[in-house]
Amino acid sequence: MEKQQNAVGRRKEAVARVYISKGTGNITVNDKEYKAYFPIMYLQNQVELPLKVTETSTTFDLVINVQGGGQKGQAEAIKMGIARALVEVNPEYKPLLKKDGLMTRDSRSVERKKFGKRKARRSFQFSKR
């Protein structure tokens, strides 16, 4: 790999742009170290997962721009973006990542609110008298 590659990951309303290049294993999210950006251990593990599966934790530097959604959606968008970027770098990683379900876009999102209801499905409280 001679230059930087990039990929996009999405989850709910979150969109993550991942730029991957040869390096020592630094992960930067929105100009912060990823452990500072995601203080919760579970979310840190989500971000690291594609690198652990392919055993490339110390091979690449990642610069990630993420926007929209909440913390969990952003972490999962980053997870998918990293997986896609790794496949772009080396297509041999695809079966490993696919086996762990990292190449599949999770299409679930928030159901829209319907008129005459309080939320998507929740009705207003019914009073008999």
PDB file of N, CA, C and O in Angstrom, residues 32-62:
ATOM      1  N   LYS A  32      -9.220  13.466  18.198  1.00  0.00           N
ATOM      2  CA  LYS A  32      -8.950  13.020  19.565  1.00  0.00           C
ATOM      3  C   LYS A  32      -8.506  11.564  19.516  1.00  0.00           C
ATOM      4  O   LYS A  32      -8.857  10.839  18.588  1.00  0.00           O
ATOM      5  N   GLU A  33      -7.780  11.138  20.545  1.00  0.00           N
ATOM      6  CA  GLU A  33      -7.426   9.727  20.671  1.00  0.00           C
ATOM      7  C   GLU A  33      -8.729   8.960  20.904  1.00  0.00           C
ATOM      8  O   GLU A  33      -9.595   9.428  21.652  1.00  0.00           O
ATOM      9  N   TYR A  34      -8.901   7.777  20.281  1.00  0.00           N
ATOM     10  CA  TYR A  34     -10.206   7.109  20.344  1.00  0.00           C
ATOM     11  C   TYR A  34     -10.628   6.724  21.765  1.00  0.00           C
ATOM     12  O   TYR A  34     -11.815   6.687  22.067  1.00  0.00           O
ATOM     13  N   LYS A  35      -9.666   6.478  22.659  1.00  0.00           N
ATOM     14  CA  LYS A  35     -10.025   6.132  24.042  1.00  0.00           C
ATOM     15  C   LYS A  35     -10.553   7.344  24.808  1.00  0.00           C
ATOM     16  O   LYS A  35     -11.324   7.197  25.741  1.00  0.00           O
ATOM     17  N   ALA A  36     -10.161   8.540  24.383  1.00  0.00           N
ATOM     18  CA  ALA A  36     -10.708   9.760  24.984  1.00  0.00           C
ATOM     19  C   ALA A  36     -12.089  10.061  24.393  1.00  0.00           C
ATOM     20  O   ALA A  36     -12.989  10.547  25.094  1.00  0.00           O
ATOM     21  N   TYR A  37     -12.274   9.771  23.105  1.00  0.00           N
ATOM     22  CA  TYR A  37     -13.557  10.034  22.427  1.00  0.00           C
ATOM     23  C   TYR A  37     -14.636   9.054  22.904  1.00  0.00           C
ATOM     24  O   TYR A  37     -15.791   9.438  23.082  1.00  0.00           O
ATOM     25  N   PHE A  38     -14.250   7.772  23.098  1.00  0.00           N
ATOM     26  CA  PHE A  38     -15.178   6.752  23.599  1.00  0.00           C
ATOM     27  C   PHE A  38     -14.687   6.273  24.967  1.00  0.00           C
ATOM     28  O   PHE A  38     -13.905   5.333  25.057  1.00  0.00           O
ATOM     29  N   PRO A  39     -15.133   6.919  26.073  1.00  0.00           N
ATOM     30  CA  PRO A  39     -14.649   6.517  27.400  1.00  0.00           C
ATOM     31  C   PRO A  39     -15.156   5.143  27.843  1.00  0.00           C
ATOM     32  O   PRO A  39     -14.556   4.510  28.697  1.00  0.00           O
ATOM     33  N   ILE A  40     -16.243   4.648  27.260  1.00  0.00           N
ATOM     34  CA  ILE A  40     -16.824   3.364  27.670  1.00  0.00           C
ATOM     35  C   ILE A  40     -16.052   2.221  27.003  1.00  0.00           C
ATOM     36  O   ILE A  40     -15.849   2.232  25.785  1.00  0.00           O
ATOM     37  N   MET A  41     -15.656   1.237  27.782  1.00  0.00           N
ATOM     38  CA  MET A  41     -14.818   0.136  27.298  1.00  0.00           C
ATOM     39  C   MET A  41     -15.484  -0.648  26.161  1.00  0.00           C
ATOM     40  O   MET A  41     -14.832  -1.032  25.194  1.00  0.00           O
ATOM     41  N   TYR A  42     -16.803  -0.880  26.277  1.00  0.00           N
ATOM     42  CA  TYR A  42     -17.524  -1.629  25.241  1.00  0.00           C
ATOM     43  C   TYR A  42     -17.378  -0.958  23.872  1.00  0.00           C
ATOM     44  O   TYR A  42     -17.161  -1.621  22.861  1.00  0.00           O
ATOM     45  N   LEU A  43     -17.485   0.371  23.838  1.00  0.00           N
ATOM     46  CA  LEU A  43     -17.380   1.101  22.580  1.00  0.00           C
ATOM     47  C   LEU A  43     -15.948   1.072  22.047  1.00  0.00           C
ATOM     48  O   LEU A  43     -15.738   0.984  20.830  1.00  0.00           O
ATOM     49  N   GLN A  44     -14.963   1.122  22.933  1.00  0.00           N
ATOM     50  CA  GLN A  44     -13.568   0.999  22.520  1.00  0.00           C
ATOM     51  C   GLN A  44     -13.325  -0.362  21.867  1.00  0.00           C
ATOM     52  O   GLN A  44     -12.660  -0.461  20.835  1.00  0.00           O
ATOM     53  N   ASN A  45     -13.909  -1.413  22.458  1.00  0.00           N
ATOM     54  CA  ASN A  45     -13.767  -2.759  21.898  1.00  0.00           C
ATOM     55  C   ASN A  45     -14.421  -2.869  20.533  1.00  0.00           C
ATOM     56  O   ASN A  45     -13.905  -3.556  19.648  1.00  0.00           O
ATOM     57  N   GLN A  46     -15.561  -2.184  20.339  1.00  0.00           N
ATOM     58  CA  GLN A  46     -16.232  -2.182  19.042  1.00  0.00           C
ATOM     59  C   GLN A  46     -15.323  -1.582  17.972  1.00  0.00           C
ATOM     60  O   GLN A  46     -15.223  -2.100  16.867  1.00  0.00           O
ATOM     61  N   VAL A  47     -14.655  -0.477  18.319  1.00  0.00           N
ATOM     62  CA  VAL A  47     -13.765   0.200  17.375  1.00  0.00           C
ATOM     63  C   VAL A  47     -12.564  -0.699  17.034  1.00  0.00           C
ATOM     64  O   VAL A  47     -12.138  -0.774  15.886  1.00  0.00           O
ATOM     65  N   GLU A  48     -12.028  -1.415  18.038  1.00  0.00           N
ATOM     66  CA  GLU A  48     -10.831  -2.249  17.839  1.00  0.00           C
ATOM     67  C   GLU A  48     -11.129  -3.574  17.149  1.00  0.00           C
ATOM     68  O   GLU A  48     -10.222  -4.190  16.590  1.00  0.00           O
ATOM     69  N   LEU A  49     -12.382  -4.036  17.169  1.00  0.00           N
ATOM     70  CA  LEU A  49     -12.731  -5.388  16.736  1.00  0.00           C
ATOM     71  C   LEU A  49     -12.204  -5.785  15.345  1.00  0.00           C
ATOM     72  O   LEU A  49     -11.576  -6.829  15.224  1.00  0.00           O
ATOM     73  N   PRO A  50     -12.411  -4.973  14.293  1.00  0.00           N
ATOM     74  CA  PRO A  50     -11.911  -5.401  12.972  1.00  0.00           C
ATOM     75  C   PRO A  50     -10.390  -5.571  12.951  1.00  0.00           C
ATOM     76  O   PRO A  50      -9.879  -6.467  12.278  1.00  0.00           O
ATOM     77  N   LEU A  51      -9.671  -4.740  13.701  1.00  0.00           N
ATOM     78  CA  LEU A  51      -8.216  -4.839  13.750  1.00  0.00           C
ATOM     79  C   LEU A  51      -7.782  -6.094  14.507  1.00  0.00           C
ATOM     80  O   LEU A  51      -6.793  -6.732  14.146  1.00  0.00           O
ATOM     81  N   LYS A  52      -8.532  -6.460  15.563  1.00  0.00           N
ATOM     82  CA  LYS A  52      -8.211  -7.679  16.322  1.00  0.00           C
ATOM     83  C   LYS A  52      -8.470  -8.922  15.483  1.00  0.00           C
ATOM     84  O   LYS A  52      -7.687  -9.868  15.512  1.00  0.00           O
ATOM     85  N   VAL A  53      -9.591  -8.919  14.742  1.00  0.00           N
ATOM     86  CA  VAL A  53      -9.952 -10.079  13.922  1.00  0.00           C
ATOM     87  C   VAL A  53      -8.884 -10.336  12.855  1.00  0.00           C
ATOM     88  O   VAL A  53      -8.507 -11.480  12.602  1.00  0.00           O
ATOM     89  N   THR A  54      -8.381  -9.263  12.242  1.00  0.00           N
ATOM     90  CA  THR A  54      -7.374  -9.415  11.184  1.00  0.00           C
ATOM     91  C   THR A  54      -5.939  -9.368  11.715  1.00  0.00           C
ATOM     92  O   THR A  54      -4.991  -9.496  10.944  1.00  0.00           O
ATOM     93  N   GLU A  55      -5.778  -9.175  13.042  1.00  0.00           N
ATOM     94  CA  GLU A  55      -4.475  -9.112  13.697  1.00  0.00           C
ATOM     95  C   GLU A  55      -3.572  -8.038  13.085  1.00  0.00           C
ATOM     96  O   GLU A  55      -2.410  -8.270  12.776  1.00  0.00           O
ATOM     97  N   THR A  56      -4.133  -6.848  12.884  1.00  0.00           N
ATOM     98  CA  THR A  56      -3.386  -5.730  12.296  1.00  0.00           C
ATOM     99  C   THR A  56      -3.401  -4.506  13.214  1.00  0.00           C
ATOM    100  O   THR A  56      -3.348  -3.378  12.742  1.00  0.00           O
ATOM    101  N   SER A  57      -3.472  -4.730  14.532  1.00  0.00           N
ATOM    102  CA  SER A  57      -3.593  -3.630  15.493  1.00  0.00           C
ATOM    103  C   SER A  57      -2.430  -2.647  15.448  1.00  0.00           C
ATOM    104  O   SER A  57      -2.586  -1.467  15.723  1.00  0.00           O
ATOM    105  N   THR A  58      -1.228  -3.152  15.111  1.00  0.00           N
ATOM    106  CA  THR A  58      -0.041  -2.283  15.116  1.00  0.00           C
ATOM    107  C   THR A  58       0.484  -1.995  13.713  1.00  0.00           C
ATOM    108  O   THR A  58       1.591  -1.482  13.568  1.00  0.00           O
ATOM    109  N   THR A  59      -0.297  -2.314  12.686  1.00  0.00           N
ATOM    110  CA  THR A  59       0.166  -2.161  11.299  1.00  0.00           C
ATOM    111  C   THR A  59      -0.298  -0.869  10.649  1.00  0.00           C
ATOM    112  O   THR A  59       0.391  -0.314   9.806  1.00  0.00           O
ATOM    113  N   PHE A  60      -1.488  -0.394  11.019  1.00  0.00           N
ATOM    114  CA  PHE A  60      -2.083   0.750  10.329  1.00  0.00           C
ATOM    115  C   PHE A  60      -2.386   1.902  11.275  1.00  0.00           C
ATOM    116  O   PHE A  60      -2.696   1.689  12.450  1.00  0.00           O
ATOM    117  N   ASP A  61      -2.315   3.117  10.745  1.00  0.00           N
ATOM    118  CA  ASP A  61      -2.801   4.313  11.439  1.00  0.00           C
ATOM    119  C   ASP A  61      -4.167   4.642  10.862  1.00  0.00           C
ATOM    120  O   ASP A  61      -4.355   4.593   9.640  1.00  0.00           O
ATOM    121  N   LEU A  62      -5.101   5.016  11.717  1.00  0.00           N
ATOM    122  CA  LEU A  62      -6.455   5.344  11.276  1.00  0.00           C
ATOM    123  C   LEU A  62      -6.801   6.765  11.692  1.00  0.00           C
ATOM    124  O   LEU A  62      -6.616   7.144  12.852  1.00  0.00           O
TER     125      LEU A  62
END
